[in-house]
Phi, psi and omega in degrees: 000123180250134199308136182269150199292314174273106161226147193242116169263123179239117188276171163296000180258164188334318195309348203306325188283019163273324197296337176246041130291298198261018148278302165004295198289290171327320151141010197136174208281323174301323182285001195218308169223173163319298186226152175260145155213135181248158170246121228026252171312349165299311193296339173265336172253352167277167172267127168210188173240022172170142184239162180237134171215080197298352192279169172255118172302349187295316165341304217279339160350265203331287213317294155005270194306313159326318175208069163349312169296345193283166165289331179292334151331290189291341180286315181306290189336295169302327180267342163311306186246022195259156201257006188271101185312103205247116195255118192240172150263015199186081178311143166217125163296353193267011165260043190321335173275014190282157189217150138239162192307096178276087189324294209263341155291301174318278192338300199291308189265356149280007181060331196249165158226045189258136236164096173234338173179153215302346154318277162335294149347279196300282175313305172315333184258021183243328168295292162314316180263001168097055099353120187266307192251081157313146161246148151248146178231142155075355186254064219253340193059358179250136130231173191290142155089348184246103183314305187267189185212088169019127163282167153119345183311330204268339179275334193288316180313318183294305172302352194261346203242332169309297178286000000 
């Protein structure tokens, strides 16, 4: 497989609305990087070319059946039919576009496995296959207006220092 030299990781936090500023000014998402990978639920509404959704849907099932209404509702419904290549930790067949994550190759060849959220994922596995450049969009951990803070900043930062 040969690795695209640019991929843009776009998380779910605020920053995102710069990656579509400055597609936006460019003329489009190509003109700025090679691939696009969104994380989760991004993937229905950005255009990309692969999402990472690290939960087992069976989980996100459960949540789903819990609050219909919910948004992991509409993200199960939508990773059911989308044609778009969704990089897991765990193939179900009634999901056809699911990949899953080749866990033990990334190990053997990244030596770590510190792996806390799908963020993290995405990058270490843009590392494995040799990616020259990342952007993160959206991966901010933080917000405005917000006592607290998302876990997972300190595992993305160990892969962003990895590379």
């Amino acid at each position: 497989m040969n690795a695209p030299k640019h991929v843009a990781i776009l998380g779910l936090g605020p920053s995102v609305a710069q990656y579509l500023e400055i597609t936006k000014r460019l003329g489009g998402r190509h003109k700025f990087c090679d691939q696009v990978w969104a994380i989760n639920a991004l993937g229905d509404l950005l255009q990309c070319d692969m999402v990472f959704h690290m939960d087992d849907v069976r989980i996100q099932e459960i949540r789903a059946a819990a609050q219909p209404e919910s948004n992991i509702a509409a993200m199960v419904e939508w990773l059911r039919e989308t044609k778009t290549p969704v990089m897991t930790s765990r193939l179900h067949q009634d999901y056809p576009s699911l990949v899953e994550m080749p866990l033990e190759e990334m190990i053997n060849d990244l030596t770590f496995d510190y792996f806390n959220n799908t963020a993290a994922w995405a990058m270490a596995y843009a590392i494995h296959i040799g990616v020259e450049k990342v952007t993160l969009f959206g991966c901010d951990y933080t917000y405005p207006d917000a006592n607290d803070a998302e876990k997972g900043r300190a595992c993305l930062e160990f892969w962003m220092g990895y590379a």
